[in-house]
Amino acid sequence: CTVSLQWAMLHWNIPVNPSACCLWHNSLEVALRLLALRRESPCDNYWRPLKGWQCSACGSMNHSALETCDMCRNCRPGGSTTPGSGSNDGRTRSDLT
């Protein structure tokens, strides 16, 4: 789980707090504040984690339609895509959930 959170944080373009000791802890503080806000949101009884297949390299769950891991781009076990190709047929994460 921490790998996927770090992956997301790498893609954030957030303001830097001048009192932050480093960019890593600045991003962690933003993540904590965002999670605290979401904790107060209403329940979503339709939300479910992905159930497709689990990557043997990083442990992330992936949509069953994908041939490479959405996090590390490792090939799906038994898949035909070459490692590192990163193709997801133009789908986005929001399309797959």
Short mmCIF file of C-alpha atoms in Angstrom, two decimals:
data_model
loop_
_atom_site.label_atom_id
_atom_site.label_comp_id
_atom_site.label_asym_id
_atom_site.label_seq_id
_atom_site.Cartn_x
_atom_site.Cartn_y
_atom_site.Cartn_z
CA CYS A 1 0.00 0.00 0.00
CA THR A 2 2.79 2.44 0.74
CA VAL A 3 4.23 1.98 -2.76
CA SER A 4 0.98 3.10 -4.38
CA LEU A 5 0.69 6.09 -2.04
CA GLN A 6 4.28 7.12 -2.81
CA TRP A 7 3.58 6.69 -6.53
CA ALA A 8 0.61 9.04 -6.29
CA MET A 9 2.58 11.57 -4.24
CA LEU A 10 5.31 11.69 -6.91
CA HIS A 11 2.71 13.06 -9.32
CA TRP A 12 1.39 15.85 -7.09
CA ASN A 13 2.20 19.47 -7.86
CA ILE A 14 1.62 20.97 -4.44
CA PRO A 15 2.84 24.13 -2.76
CA VAL A 16 5.86 23.74 -0.50
CA ASN A 17 5.39 24.81 3.09
CA PRO A 18 8.44 26.94 3.95
CA SER A 19 8.57 25.38 7.41
CA ALA A 20 8.74 21.81 6.03
CA CYS A 21 12.08 20.11 6.65
CA CYS A 22 12.03 18.45 3.19
CA LEU A 23 9.80 17.77 0.19
CA TRP A 24 9.10 14.21 1.40
CA HIS A 25 7.65 15.35 4.71
CA ASN A 26 5.84 18.22 2.99
CA SER A 27 4.05 15.70 0.77
CA LEU A 28 3.31 13.43 3.72
CA GLU A 29 1.68 16.31 5.59
CA VAL A 30 -0.52 17.08 2.58
CA ALA A 31 -1.47 13.39 2.29
CA LEU A 32 -2.41 13.27 5.98
CA ARG A 33 -4.59 16.37 5.66
CA LEU A 34 -6.32 14.99 2.56
CA LEU A 35 -7.01 11.67 4.26
CA ALA A 36 -8.39 13.44 7.32
CA LEU A 37 -10.81 15.35 5.07
CA ARG A 38 -11.95 12.12 3.37
CA ARG A 39 -12.47 10.41 6.71
CA GLU A 40 -15.29 12.87 7.38
CA SER A 41 -17.00 12.23 4.03
CA PRO A 42 -20.23 10.22 3.82
CA CYS A 43 -20.02 6.47 3.34
CA ASP A 44 -19.90 5.15 -0.23
CA ASN A 45 -21.55 1.75 -0.18
CA TYR A 46 -20.65 1.17 -3.84
CA TRP A 47 -16.89 1.67 -3.44
CA ARG A 48 -14.88 -1.55 -3.73
CA PRO A 49 -11.18 -2.25 -4.14
CA LEU A 50 -10.08 -3.91 -7.36
CA LYS A 51 -10.46 -7.70 -7.49
CA GLY A 52 -8.84 -8.49 -10.84
CA TRP A 53 -5.31 -9.79 -10.26
CA GLN A 54 -2.45 -9.07 -7.87
CA CYS A 55 0.99 -8.11 -9.17
CA SER A 56 3.67 -10.56 -8.11
CA ALA A 57 6.31 -7.80 -8.12
CA CYS A 58 4.71 -4.99 -6.07
CA GLY A 59 1.56 -6.57 -4.62
CA SER A 60 -0.86 -4.02 -6.12
CA MET A 61 -4.31 -5.10 -7.22
CA ASN A 62 -5.17 -4.46 -10.87
CA HIS A 63 -8.28 -4.38 -13.04
CA SER A 64 -8.84 -7.70 -14.78
CA ALA A 65 -8.68 -6.04 -18.23
CA LEU A 66 -5.07 -4.86 -17.76
CA GLU A 67 -2.08 -6.89 -18.94
CA THR A 68 0.52 -4.86 -17.01
CA CYS A 69 0.47 -3.65 -13.42
CA ASP A 70 -0.94 -0.14 -13.08
CA MET A 71 1.70 0.67 -10.45
CA CYS A 72 4.98 -0.92 -11.53
CA ARG A 73 4.20 -2.01 -15.13
CA ASN A 74 5.24 -5.60 -14.41
CA CYS A 75 3.57 -8.16 -16.70
CA ARG A 76 0.45 -9.92 -15.55
CA PRO A 77 1.14 -13.58 -14.74
CA GLY A 78 0.37 -15.51 -17.90
CA GLY A 79 0.00 -12.24 -19.87
CA SER A 80 1.46 -11.59 -23.30
CA THR A 81 2.69 -8.01 -22.81
CA THR A 82 6.43 -7.43 -22.51
CA PRO A 83 7.73 -5.93 -19.26
CA GLY A 84 7.91 -2.16 -19.15
CA SER A 85 5.65 -1.56 -22.15
CA GLY A 86 3.21 0.29 -19.89
CA SER A 87 0.30 0.05 -22.32
CA ASN A 88 -3.14 0.30 -20.80
CA ASP A 89 -5.05 0.75 -24.07
CA GLY A 90 -5.79 4.39 -23.27
CA ARG A 91 -7.84 3.58 -20.18
CA THR A 92 -7.48 5.67 -17.06
CA ARG A 93 -7.87 4.62 -13.43
CA SER A 94 -11.33 6.22 -13.32
CA ASP A 95 -12.37 4.12 -16.33
CA LEU A 96 -11.40 0.93 -14.55
CA THR A 97 -13.13 1.34 -11.22
#
